[in-house]
Amino acid sequence: MPSYAITGTSRGIGLAFIKELGSNPENTVFAMARNVSGATELNALAEKYKNVHIVETDIDDLKSIQKAAETVGKLNGGKLDILINNGALMQHERAILTLDAYEDQELLEKDMMSFYKTNVVGVIHTINAFLPLLRAGETKKCIITSSEMGSLKYILKNDVSFAPGYSMSKAAVNVAVAKFAVKHKEEGIIFLSLTPGFVKTSLAPKEKAEAFYAETVRRIRIKTPDFEGAILPEQSVRDQLAIIHKATIEQTGSLLNRRGDNAGDI
Ligand SMILES: NC(=O)c1ccc[n+]([C@@H]2O[C@H](COP(=O)([O-])OP(=O)(O)OC[C@H]3O[C@@H](n4cnc5c(N)ncnc54)[C@H](OP(=O)(O)O)[C@@H]3O)[C@@H](O)[C@H]2O)c1
């Protein structure tokens, strides 16, 4: 009866993880979300699937993370099999700005720090808080949702100068994952950075979102003609779970895409 805790489950890929994992009554699923009352779809899933437990967690807030780990520990006998650090700051009003395009340098600094806080420090705090539970678990897997946007190879090949704060935060978190992997290899805890693909989770109105996907795919295909295009969250989650379930200690610290190949090469 595997147990999972996933961050950022109010929407997007995180919500799709809960749909998929919750539909199997064998699983115990802890759905972590920062704004529980506003997470309508998540609440509906927890109503439908009794194996889904919502745990309020803001990964910008250390105390909230520690309280969440305590709650999961209490509800799950002091252990956890798989932690998925999915929650992140990604969609951002100034994502289009390049590093030299900010008129206000203080705003640039504020944006860079907020990506770092949520996507790097928030993930590190979450891993530290859940480590004792993972150590006591059966499968001992800690997954970190990363992005091709954090890969030098991807950035240079596809001319991606926008979204610098997001890209840098994902590159940094990959390094944190490698550090955790080295430290905990001997005790058998598997750390894996996983990229989910280009996934349709935009909050924009449907027409605007589809135009964004089409334009992004067109742009990437200039340099990467065989780029697969945008996929649905359900597809991404199924593929990611297959990789997670197959992961072995030999792979610890790796950065893989949802097909299990080295990420950054698309
Ligand atoms: N979609 C893609 O194409 C794509 C590609 C590569 C990598 N990724 C990665 O995949 C993961 C999920 O992406 P997504 O597309 O599902 O993103 P999304 O739709 O923007 O959802 C982000 C999730 O993270 C949560 N979150 C943000 N800040 C948080 C905080 N401080 N505390 C707790 N939760 C927080 C959000 O909660 P709220 O609802 O409260 O804001 C939301 O549930 C992210 O790590 C992202 O970087 C996505």
mmCIF file of N, CA, C and O in Angstrom, residues 125-168:
data_model
loop_
_atom_site.group_PDB
_atom_site.id
_atom_site.type_symbol
_atom_site.label_atom_id
_atom_site.label_comp_id
_atom_site.label_asym_id
_atom_site.label_seq_id
_atom_site.Cartn_x
_atom_site.Cartn_y
_atom_site.Cartn_z
ATOM 1 N N HIS A 125 13.504 22.861 1.989
ATOM 2 C CA HIS A 125 12.807 22.762 3.286
ATOM 3 C C HIS A 125 11.849 21.562 3.298
ATOM 4 O O HIS A 125 11.729 20.854 4.295
ATOM 5 N N THR A 126 11.171 21.375 2.190
ATOM 6 C CA THR A 126 10.199 20.267 2.129
ATOM 7 C C THR A 126 10.929 18.926 2.240
ATOM 8 O O THR A 126 10.513 18.034 2.999
ATOM 9 N N ILE A 127 12.020 18.801 1.509
ATOM 10 C CA ILE A 127 12.775 17.536 1.558
ATOM 11 C C ILE A 127 13.294 17.297 2.983
ATOM 12 O O ILE A 127 13.133 16.200 3.536
ATOM 13 N N ASN A 128 13.865 18.329 3.577
ATOM 14 C CA ASN A 128 14.394 18.151 4.940
ATOM 15 C C ASN A 128 13.299 17.741 5.931
ATOM 16 O O ASN A 128 13.507 16.878 6.784
ATOM 17 N N ALA A 129 12.133 18.369 5.784
ATOM 18 C CA ALA A 129 11.040 18.063 6.729
ATOM 19 C C ALA A 129 10.523 16.634 6.562
ATOM 20 O O ALA A 129 10.115 15.996 7.535
ATOM 21 N N PHE A 130 10.561 16.138 5.311
ATOM 22 C CA PHE A 130 10.006 14.801 5.050
ATOM 23 C C PHE A 130 11.057 13.683 5.087
ATOM 24 O O PHE A 130 10.690 12.501 5.010
ATOM 25 N N LEU A 131 12.331 14.045 5.207
ATOM 26 C CA LEU A 131 13.379 13.012 5.183
ATOM 27 C C LEU A 131 13.174 11.902 6.219
ATOM 28 O O LEU A 131 13.309 10.709 5.888
ATOM 29 N N PRO A 132 12.844 12.253 7.472
ATOM 30 C CA PRO A 132 12.648 11.171 8.463
ATOM 31 C C PRO A 132 11.532 10.198 8.051
ATOM 32 O O PRO A 132 11.635 8.990 8.287
ATOM 33 N N LEU A 133 10.485 10.733 7.416
ATOM 34 C CA LEU A 133 9.380 9.867 6.983
ATOM 35 C C LEU A 133 9.817 8.986 5.806
ATOM 36 O O LEU A 133 9.492 7.797 5.741
ATOM 37 N N LEU A 134 10.576 9.569 4.875
ATOM 38 C CA LEU A 134 11.068 8.801 3.716
ATOM 39 C C LEU A 134 12.015 7.682 4.165
ATOM 40 O O LEU A 134 11.971 6.557 3.647
ATOM 41 N N ARG A 135 12.843 8.038 5.115
ATOM 42 C CA ARG A 135 13.811 7.064 5.647
ATOM 43 C C ARG A 135 13.088 5.843 6.215
ATOM 44 O O ARG A 135 13.536 4.711 6.077
ATOM 45 N N ALA A 136 11.939 6.084 6.815
ATOM 46 C CA ALA A 136 11.170 4.999 7.428
ATOM 47 C C ALA A 136 10.263 4.287 6.410
ATOM 48 O O ALA A 136 9.669 3.249 6.712
ATOM 49 N N GLY A 137 10.153 4.859 5.207
ATOM 50 C CA GLY A 137 9.252 4.293 4.196
ATOM 51 C C GLY A 137 9.840 3.066 3.518
ATOM 52 O O GLY A 137 11.009 2.728 3.716
ATOM 53 N N GLU A 138 9.012 2.438 2.659
ATOM 54 C CA GLU A 138 9.460 1.218 1.964
ATOM 55 C C GLU A 138 10.328 1.555 0.756
ATOM 56 O O GLU A 138 11.413 1.014 0.587
ATOM 57 N N THR A 139 9.821 2.458 -0.092
ATOM 58 C CA THR A 139 10.491 2.659 -1.382
ATOM 59 C C THR A 139 11.502 3.810 -1.378
ATOM 60 O O THR A 139 12.354 3.873 -2.260
ATOM 61 N N LYS A 140 11.355 4.731 -0.440
ATOM 62 C CA LYS A 140 12.362 5.800 -0.234
ATOM 63 C C LYS A 140 12.658 6.576 -1.519
ATOM 64 O O LYS A 140 13.794 6.628 -1.976
ATOM 65 N N LYS A 141 11.613 7.197 -2.077
ATOM 66 C CA LYS A 141 11.830 7.951 -3.319
ATOM 67 C C LYS A 141 11.440 9.417 -3.133
ATOM 68 O O LYS A 141 10.349 9.714 -2.647
ATOM 69 N N CYS A 142 12.323 10.290 -3.559
ATOM 70 C CA CYS A 142 12.067 11.720 -3.465
ATOM 71 C C CYS A 142 12.217 12.316 -4.866
ATOM 72 O O CYS A 142 13.314 12.328 -5.425
ATOM 73 N N ILE A 143 11.094 12.778 -5.418
ATOM 74 C CA ILE A 143 11.073 13.273 -6.799
ATOM 75 C C ILE A 143 10.985 14.799 -6.781
ATOM 76 O O ILE A 143 10.259 15.370 -5.958
ATOM 77 N N ILE A 144 11.691 15.428 -7.675
ATOM 78 C CA ILE A 144 11.645 16.880 -7.787
ATOM 79 C C ILE A 144 11.278 17.204 -9.223
ATOM 80 O O ILE A 144 11.970 16.791 -10.164
ATOM 81 N N THR A 145 10.170 17.914 -9.389
ATOM 82 C CA THR A 145 9.742 18.249 -10.745
ATOM 83 C C THR A 145 10.606 19.385 -11.262
ATOM 84 O O THR A 145 10.601 20.483 -10.708
ATOM 85 N N SER A 146 11.356 19.095 -12.293
ATOM 86 C CA SER A 146 12.263 20.099 -12.836
ATOM 87 C C SER A 146 11.751 20.571 -14.202
ATOM 88 O O SER A 146 10.552 20.426 -14.501
ATOM 89 N N SER A 147 12.628 21.132 -14.992
ATOM 90 C CA SER A 147 12.196 21.644 -16.293
ATOM 91 C C SER A 147 13.372 21.689 -17.258
ATOM 92 O O SER A 147 14.510 21.951 -16.850
ATOM 93 N N GLU A 148 13.055 21.475 -18.542
ATOM 94 C CA GLU A 148 14.071 21.645 -19.585
ATOM 95 C C GLU A 148 14.594 23.088 -19.551
ATOM 96 O O GLU A 148 15.729 23.351 -19.959
ATOM 97 N N MET A 149 13.754 24.002 -19.056
ATOM 98 C CA MET A 149 14.137 25.423 -19.008
ATOM 99 C C MET A 149 15.362 25.660 -18.128
ATOM 100 O O MET A 149 15.994 26.705 -18.227
ATOM 101 N N GLY A 150 15.684 24.699 -17.267
ATOM 102 C CA GLY A 150 16.868 24.831 -16.419
ATOM 103 C C GLY A 150 18.113 24.211 -17.032
ATOM 104 O O GLY A 150 19.160 24.166 -16.390
ATOM 105 N N SER A 151 18.001 23.732 -18.262
ATOM 106 C CA SER A 151 19.135 23.065 -18.909
ATOM 107 C C SER A 151 19.885 24.035 -19.842
ATOM 108 O O SER A 151 19.282 24.655 -20.734
ATOM 109 N N LEU A 152 21.189 24.147 -19.663
ATOM 110 C CA LEU A 152 22.006 25.020 -20.528
ATOM 111 C C LEU A 152 21.847 24.625 -21.982
ATOM 112 O O LEU A 152 21.714 25.458 -22.874
ATOM 113 N N LYS A 153 21.876 23.304 -22.212
ATOM 114 C CA LYS A 153 21.803 22.796 -23.573
ATOM 115 C C LYS A 153 20.494 23.238 -24.245
ATOM 116 O O LYS A 153 20.482 23.715 -25.375
ATOM 117 N N TYR A 154 19.407 23.106 -23.503
ATOM 118 C CA TYR A 154 18.088 23.475 -24.033
ATOM 119 C C TYR A 154 18.009 24.980 -24.303
ATOM 120 O O TYR A 154 17.538 25.420 -25.351
ATOM 121 N N ILE A 155 18.496 25.784 -23.348
ATOM 122 C CA ILE A 155 18.435 27.247 -23.480
ATOM 123 C C ILE A 155 19.223 27.710 -24.715
ATOM 124 O O ILE A 155 18.730 28.491 -25.531
ATOM 125 N N LEU A 156 20.437 27.178 -24.851
ATOM 126 C CA LEU A 156 21.302 27.638 -25.941
ATOM 127 C C LEU A 156 20.810 27.136 -27.295
ATOM 128 O O LEU A 156 20.798 27.867 -28.278
ATOM 129 N N LYS A 157 20.366 25.888 -27.315
ATOM 130 C CA LYS A 157 19.908 25.326 -28.591
ATOM 131 C C LYS A 157 18.643 26.024 -29.088
ATOM 132 O O LYS A 157 18.497 26.284 -30.279
ATOM 133 N N ASN A 158 17.733 26.332 -28.156
ATOM 134 C CA ASN A 158 16.427 26.855 -28.571
ATOM 135 C C ASN A 158 16.277 28.376 -28.380
ATOM 136 O O ASN A 158 15.168 28.896 -28.478
ATOM 137 N N ASP A 159 17.390 29.048 -28.091
ATOM 138 C CA ASP A 159 17.386 30.517 -27.946
ATOM 139 C C ASP A 159 16.362 31.016 -26.931
ATOM 140 O O ASP A 159 15.521 31.883 -27.235
ATOM 141 N N VAL A 160 16.402 30.472 -25.728
ATOM 142 C CA VAL A 160 15.392 30.834 -24.719
ATOM 143 C C VAL A 160 15.961 31.877 -23.747
ATOM 144 O O VAL A 160 16.564 31.526 -22.729
ATOM 145 N N SER A 161 15.758 33.148 -24.066
ATOM 146 C CA SER A 161 16.305 34.199 -23.187
ATOM 147 C C SER A 161 15.285 34.691 -22.162
ATOM 148 O O SER A 161 15.642 35.336 -21.181
ATOM 149 N N PHE A 162 13.994 34.362 -22.352
ATOM 150 C CA PHE A 162 12.965 34.829 -21.410
ATOM 151 C C PHE A 162 12.901 33.896 -20.184
ATOM 152 O O PHE A 162 13.596 32.880 -20.141
ATOM 153 N N ALA A 163 12.062 34.254 -19.234
ATOM 154 C CA ALA A 163 11.852 33.480 -17.988
ATOM 155 C C ALA A 163 13.166 33.143 -17.266
ATOM 156 O O ALA A 163 13.375 31.991 -16.872
ATOM 157 N N PRO A 164 14.050 34.132 -17.062
ATOM 158 C CA PRO A 164 15.341 33.819 -16.441
ATOM 159 C C PRO A 164 15.209 33.327 -14.995
ATOM 160 O O PRO A 164 15.910 32.387 -14.602
ATOM 161 N N GLY A 165 14.329 33.953 -14.207
ATOM 162 C CA GLY A 165 14.200 33.561 -12.799
ATOM 163 C C GLY A 165 13.753 32.112 -12.675
ATOM 164 O O GLY A 165 14.292 31.332 -11.877
ATOM 165 N N TYR A 166 12.787 31.745 -13.488
ATOM 166 C CA TYR A 166 12.288 30.365 -13.471
ATOM 167 C C TYR A 166 13.399 29.394 -13.895
ATOM 168 O O TYR A 166 13.668 28.396 -13.221
ATOM 169 N N SER A 167 14.056 29.700 -15.017
ATOM 170 C CA SER A 167 15.113 28.811 -15.522
ATOM 171 C C SER A 167 16.222 28.621 -14.486
ATOM 172 O O SER A 167 16.659 27.500 -14.224
ATOM 173 N N MET A 168 16.669 29.740 -13.910
ATOM 174 C CA MET A 168 17.771 29.648 -12.945
ATOM 175 C C MET A 168 17.350 28.854 -11.711
ATOM 176 O O MET A 168 18.148 28.105 -11.151
#
